[in-house]
């Protein structure tokens, strides 16, 4: 990534990193790393049950051409329960640590928000070196295989979901606190696009519960239309 920076290290002006000062200088990121992946989900696109775990270790170093030197350690853990019929309770936890003595470029920071991660906040609303986050979603399909009731045929491709998530970022790990999670909640409609793979068209509405996330006294919110689940 190429970007403009200044010669002085940058810093964050607020606890939730809404404002940045002294951004880094133009440079190139080049890193090497390793990944450990475990996945026993029954479907990659819309699982009913199973687990997913991804561990990453990535090191940027001047020895292989990087203008920045830092290390990223991250973990993404997900589990899916199938309590009844085609219902799914999906849970996800994420942790990202960026370890460095030098400034880290803005595009490498951990970011909160977007259509796939903590819906309700714009991507990058909160960003910093370290991040901890969680998400949970209950998926309630209205369709059921082998049902021949005429009225049911009209609704059989529909489903509804409800979700809740939260994340916090910090410049130092010691800055994490249980009461600093920026929460978001919402719900949505699912339209079964492919019965064989259970792929859905996703229509979601979410609101960021932090009262000042959209400005003083205002909350952010978002409307999302995509193919496939958020996670």
CSV table of C-alpha atoms in Angstrom, one decimal:
chain,number,residue,atom,x,y,z
A,1,UNK,CA,0.0,0.0,0.0
A,2,UNK,CA,1.2,3.5,-0.8
A,3,UNK,CA,0.2,6.4,1.3
A,4,UNK,CA,1.3,9.8,2.6
A,5,UNK,CA,2.7,10.2,6.1
A,6,UNK,CA,4.6,12.7,8.1
A,7,UNK,CA,8.0,12.3,9.8
A,8,UNK,CA,6.5,12.3,13.3
A,9,UNK,CA,4.5,9.4,14.8
A,10,UNK,CA,0.8,9.8,14.7
A,11,UNK,CA,-1.6,9.5,17.6
A,12,UNK,CA,-5.3,9.3,18.4
A,13,UNK,CA,-7.1,12.1,20.0
A,14,UNK,CA,-10.0,10.2,21.6
A,15,UNK,CA,-10.4,6.9,23.4
A,16,UNK,CA,-12.4,5.5,20.5
A,17,UNK,CA,-10.0,6.8,17.8
A,18,UNK,CA,-12.5,9.0,16.1
A,19,UNK,CA,-9.8,11.5,15.2
A,20,UNK,CA,-6.2,11.0,14.1
A,21,UNK,CA,-3.2,13.3,14.2
A,22,UNK,CA,0.2,13.1,12.5
A,23,UNK,CA,-0.5,10.3,10.0
A,24,UNK,CA,2.6,8.3,8.8
A,25,UNK,CA,4.7,9.0,5.5
A,26,UNK,CA,4.4,7.4,2.0
A,27,UNK,CA,5.7,3.8,2.0
A,28,UNK,CA,5.3,0.2,1.0
A,29,UNK,CA,4.0,-2.7,3.2
A,30,UNK,CA,5.6,-6.1,2.7
A,31,UNK,CA,5.1,-9.0,5.0
A,32,UNK,CA,5.6,-12.7,5.5
A,33,UNK,CA,3.5,-14.9,7.7
A,34,UNK,CA,1.7,-18.2,8.5
A,35,UNK,CA,-1.9,-19.2,8.9
A,36,UNK,CA,-3.6,-22.0,10.8
A,37,UNK,CA,-7.1,-23.0,9.6
A,38,UNK,CA,-9.7,-25.4,11.0
A,39,UNK,CA,-13.1,-25.7,9.4
A,40,UNK,CA,-15.7,-28.5,9.9
A,41,UNK,CA,-18.8,-26.5,9.0
A,42,UNK,CA,-21.5,-28.3,7.0
A,43,UNK,CA,-21.6,-25.4,4.5
A,44,UNK,CA,-19.2,-22.6,3.6
A,45,UNK,CA,-21.9,-20.1,2.6
A,46,UNK,CA,-24.7,-20.7,5.2
A,47,UNK,CA,-23.8,-23.3,7.8
A,48,UNK,CA,-26.3,-24.9,10.1
A,49,UNK,CA,-23.6,-26.4,12.4
A,50,UNK,CA,-19.9,-26.7,12.8
A,51,UNK,CA,-16.9,-24.6,13.8
A,52,UNK,CA,-14.4,-22.4,12.0
A,53,UNK,CA,-11.0,-21.2,13.4
A,54,UNK,CA,-8.4,-19.0,11.7
A,55,UNK,CA,-5.2,-17.9,13.3
A,56,UNK,CA,-2.8,-15.6,11.5
A,57,UNK,CA,0.7,-14.4,12.2
A,58,UNK,CA,2.1,-11.8,9.8
A,59,UNK,CA,5.4,-9.9,10.2
A,60,UNK,CA,6.4,-6.8,8.1
A,61,UNK,CA,10.1,-6.2,8.0
A,62,UNK,CA,12.6,-4.0,6.2
A,63,UNK,CA,14.6,-7.1,5.3
A,64,UNK,CA,12.0,-7.9,2.6
A,65,UNK,CA,11.3,-4.4,1.4
A,66,UNK,CA,8.8,-3.1,3.8
A,67,UNK,CA,9.0,0.6,4.9
A,68,UNK,CA,7.2,-0.4,8.1
A,69,UNK,CA,8.2,-2.9,10.7
A,70,UNK,CA,5.4,-4.4,12.8
A,71,UNK,CA,3.7,-7.8,13.6
A,72,UNK,CA,0.1,-8.7,13.3
A,73,UNK,CA,-1.4,-11.5,15.4
A,74,UNK,CA,-5.1,-12.3,14.7
A,75,UNK,CA,-7.8,-14.9,15.5
A,76,UNK,CA,-11.2,-15.4,14.1
A,77,UNK,CA,-13.4,-18.1,15.8
A,78,UNK,CA,-16.9,-19.0,14.8
A,79,UNK,CA,-19.4,-21.6,15.9
A,80,UNK,CA,-22.8,-22.6,14.5
A,81,UNK,CA,-25.6,-24.4,16.5
A,82,UNK,CA,-28.6,-26.0,14.9
A,83,UNK,CA,-31.2,-26.0,17.7
A,84,UNK,CA,-34.2,-27.0,15.6
A,85,UNK,CA,-35.0,-27.7,11.9
A,86,UNK,CA,-33.2,-25.2,9.8
A,87,UNK,CA,-32.6,-22.6,12.5
A,88,UNK,CA,-29.1,-21.4,13.2
A,89,UNK,CA,-27.4,-19.6,16.1
A,90,UNK,CA,-24.2,-18.3,14.8
A,91,UNK,CA,-21.5,-16.8,17.1
A,92,UNK,CA,-18.2,-15.2,16.2
A,93,UNK,CA,-15.3,-13.7,18.2
A,94,UNK,CA,-12.3,-11.8,16.8
A,95,UNK,CA,-9.1,-10.6,18.2
A,96,UNK,CA,-6.4,-8.6,16.4
A,97,UNK,CA,-3.1,-7.3,17.9
A,98,UNK,CA,-0.7,-5.1,16.0
A,99,UNK,CA,2.7,-4.9,17.8
A,100,UNK,CA,5.2,-2.2,16.8
A,101,UNK,CA,7.6,0.4,18.1
A,102,UNK,CA,7.2,2.4,14.9
A,103,UNK,CA,4.1,4.0,13.5
A,104,UNK,CA,1.7,1.6,11.7
A,105,UNK,CA,0.2,2.8,8.3
A,106,UNK,CA,-3.5,3.7,8.5
A,107,UNK,CA,-4.6,1.0,6.0
A,108,UNK,CA,-3.1,-1.6,8.3
A,109,UNK,CA,-5.0,-0.6,11.4
A,110,UNK,CA,-7.8,-2.8,12.8
A,111,UNK,CA,-11.1,-1.4,11.6
A,112,UNK,CA,-14.6,-1.7,12.9
A,113,UNK,CA,-17.7,-1.5,10.7
A,114,UNK,CA,-19.0,-2.4,7.2
A,115,UNK,CA,-21.5,-4.8,5.7
A,116,UNK,CA,-19.8,-8.0,7.0
A,117,UNK,CA,-18.4,-6.9,10.4
A,118,UNK,CA,-20.3,-5.1,13.1
A,119,UNK,CA,-23.1,-3.9,10.9
A,120,UNK,CA,-24.5,-0.5,11.9
A,121,UNK,CA,-21.2,1.4,11.8
A,122,UNK,CA,-19.4,2.7,8.7
A,123,UNK,CA,-16.1,0.8,8.1
A,124,UNK,CA,-13.3,2.6,9.9
A,125,UNK,CA,-15.5,4.4,12.4
A,126,UNK,CA,-13.2,3.0,15.1
A,127,UNK,CA,-9.7,2.0,14.2
A,128,UNK,CA,-6.5,1.5,16.1
A,129,UNK,CA,-3.6,-1.0,16.8
A,130,UNK,CA,-5.6,-3.6,18.7
A,131,UNK,CA,-9.2,-4.8,18.4
A,132,UNK,CA,-11.5,-7.2,20.2
A,133,UNK,CA,-15.0,-8.0,18.9
A,134,UNK,CA,-17.9,-10.4,19.0
A,135,UNK,CA,-21.0,-11.0,17.0
A,136,UNK,CA,-24.1,-13.3,17.3
A,137,UNK,CA,-26.9,-13.9,14.9
A,138,UNK,CA,-30.1,-16.1,15.1
A,139,UNK,CA,-31.3,-17.2,11.6
A,140,UNK,CA,-35.0,-18.3,11.4
A,141,UNK,CA,-35.8,-19.7,7.9
A,142,UNK,CA,-39.5,-20.0,7.2
A,143,UNK,CA,-38.9,-22.6,4.5
A,144,UNK,CA,-39.0,-26.3,5.1
A,145,UNK,CA,-38.3,-29.2,2.7
A,146,UNK,CA,-41.2,-31.5,1.8
A,147,UNK,CA,-44.0,-29.1,2.6
A,148,UNK,CA,-46.8,-29.1,0.0
A,149,UNK,CA,-49.3,-26.7,1.6
A,150,UNK,CA,-50.1,-24.1,-1.1
A,151,UNK,CA,-49.8,-21.0,1.1
A,152,UNK,CA,-46.4,-22.3,2.3
A,153,UNK,CA,-45.1,-22.3,-1.2
A,154,UNK,CA,-45.4,-18.5,-1.3
A,155,UNK,CA,-43.3,-18.1,1.9
A,156,UNK,CA,-41.0,-21.0,1.7
A,157,UNK,CA,-38.0,-19.0,0.4
A,158,UNK,CA,-38.2,-16.4,3.2
A,159,UNK,CA,-36.4,-16.2,6.5
A,160,UNK,CA,-35.7,-13.6,9.2
A,161,UNK,CA,-32.6,-12.9,11.4
A,162,UNK,CA,-31.7,-10.9,14.4
A,163,UNK,CA,-28.2,-10.0,15.3
A,164,UNK,CA,-26.1,-8.2,17.9
A,165,UNK,CA,-22.4,-7.3,17.9
A,166,UNK,CA,-19.8,-5.2,19.6
A,167,UNK,CA,-16.2,-4.1,19.2
A,168,UNK,CA,-13.6,-1.9,20.7
A,169,UNK,CA,-10.2,-0.7,19.7
A,170,UNK,CA,-7.2,0.5,21.7
A,171,UNK,CA,-3.8,1.9,21.1
A,172,UNK,CA,-2.5,-0.2,24.0
A,173,UNK,CA,-3.8,-3.5,25.2
A,174,UNK,CA,-4.1,-2.0,28.7
A,175,UNK,CA,-6.7,0.4,27.2
A,176,UNK,CA,-9.3,-2.4,26.8
A,177,UNK,CA,-12.3,-2.2,29.2
A,178,UNK,CA,-15.5,-4.2,29.3
A,179,UNK,CA,-17.7,-1.1,29.3
A,180,UNK,CA,-16.0,0.3,26.1
A,181,UNK,CA,-17.5,-2.1,23.6
A,182,UNK,CA,-19.3,-0.2,20.8
A,183,UNK,CA,-22.5,-2.2,20.3
A,184,UNK,CA,-24.7,-2.5,17.3
A,185,UNK,CA,-27.9,-4.5,16.7
A,186,UNK,CA,-30.3,-5.1,13.9
A,187,UNK,CA,-32.4,-7.6,11.9
A,188,UNK,CA,-33.2,-8.6,8.4
A,189,UNK,CA,-34.9,-10.6,5.8
A,190,UNK,CA,-33.5,-13.6,4.0
A,191,UNK,CA,-34.6,-14.8,0.5
A,192,UNK,CA,-33.4,-18.3,-0.4
A,193,UNK,CA,-31.5,-17.9,-3.6
A,194,UNK,CA,-30.2,-21.4,-4.1
A,195,UNK,CA,-31.9,-24.3,-2.2
A,196,UNK,CA,-29.0,-26.7,-2.8
A,197,UNK,CA,-26.3,-24.6,-1.2
A,198,UNK,CA,-28.8,-22.6,1.1
A,199,UNK,CA,-27.4,-19.3,-0.3
A,200,UNK,CA,-29.5,-16.4,0.7
A,201,UNK,CA,-30.0,-12.9,-0.5
A,202,UNK,CA,-29.3,-10.8,2.6
A,203,UNK,CA,-31.3,-7.6,3.4
A,204,UNK,CA,-30.3,-6.1,6.8
A,205,UNK,CA,-30.9,-3.0,8.8
A,206,UNK,CA,-28.6,-2.2,11.7
A,207,UNK,CA,-28.0,0.6,14.1
A,208,UNK,CA,-24.9,1.5,16.1
A,209,UNK,CA,-25.9,1.8,19.7
A,210,UNK,CA,-23.1,4.2,20.6
A,211,UNK,CA,-25.0,7.5,20.9
A,212,UNK,CA,-22.3,9.7,19.5
A,213,UNK,CA,-21.1,7.4,16.7
A,214,UNK,CA,-22.7,9.6,14.0
A,215,UNK,CA,-21.8,12.9,15.6
A,216,UNK,CA,-22.7,14.5,18.9
A,217,UNK,CA,-26.0,12.9,20.1
A,218,UNK,CA,-26.4,10.9,16.8
A,219,UNK,CA,-26.2,7.2,16.1
A,220,UNK,CA,-25.0,5.6,12.9
A,221,UNK,CA,-27.2,3.1,11.0
A,222,UNK,CA,-27.0,1.2,7.8
A,223,UNK,CA,-29.1,-0.7,5.3
A,224,UNK,CA,-27.4,-3.7,3.6
A,225,UNK,CA,-28.3,-5.7,0.5
A,226,UNK,CA,-25.9,-8.5,-0.4
A,227,UNK,CA,-25.7,-12.1,-1.5
A,228,UNK,CA,-24.5,-14.5,1.3
A,229,UNK,CA,-24.4,-14.2,5.1
A,230,UNK,CA,-22.2,-11.8,7.0
A,231,UNK,CA,-20.3,-14.7,8.6
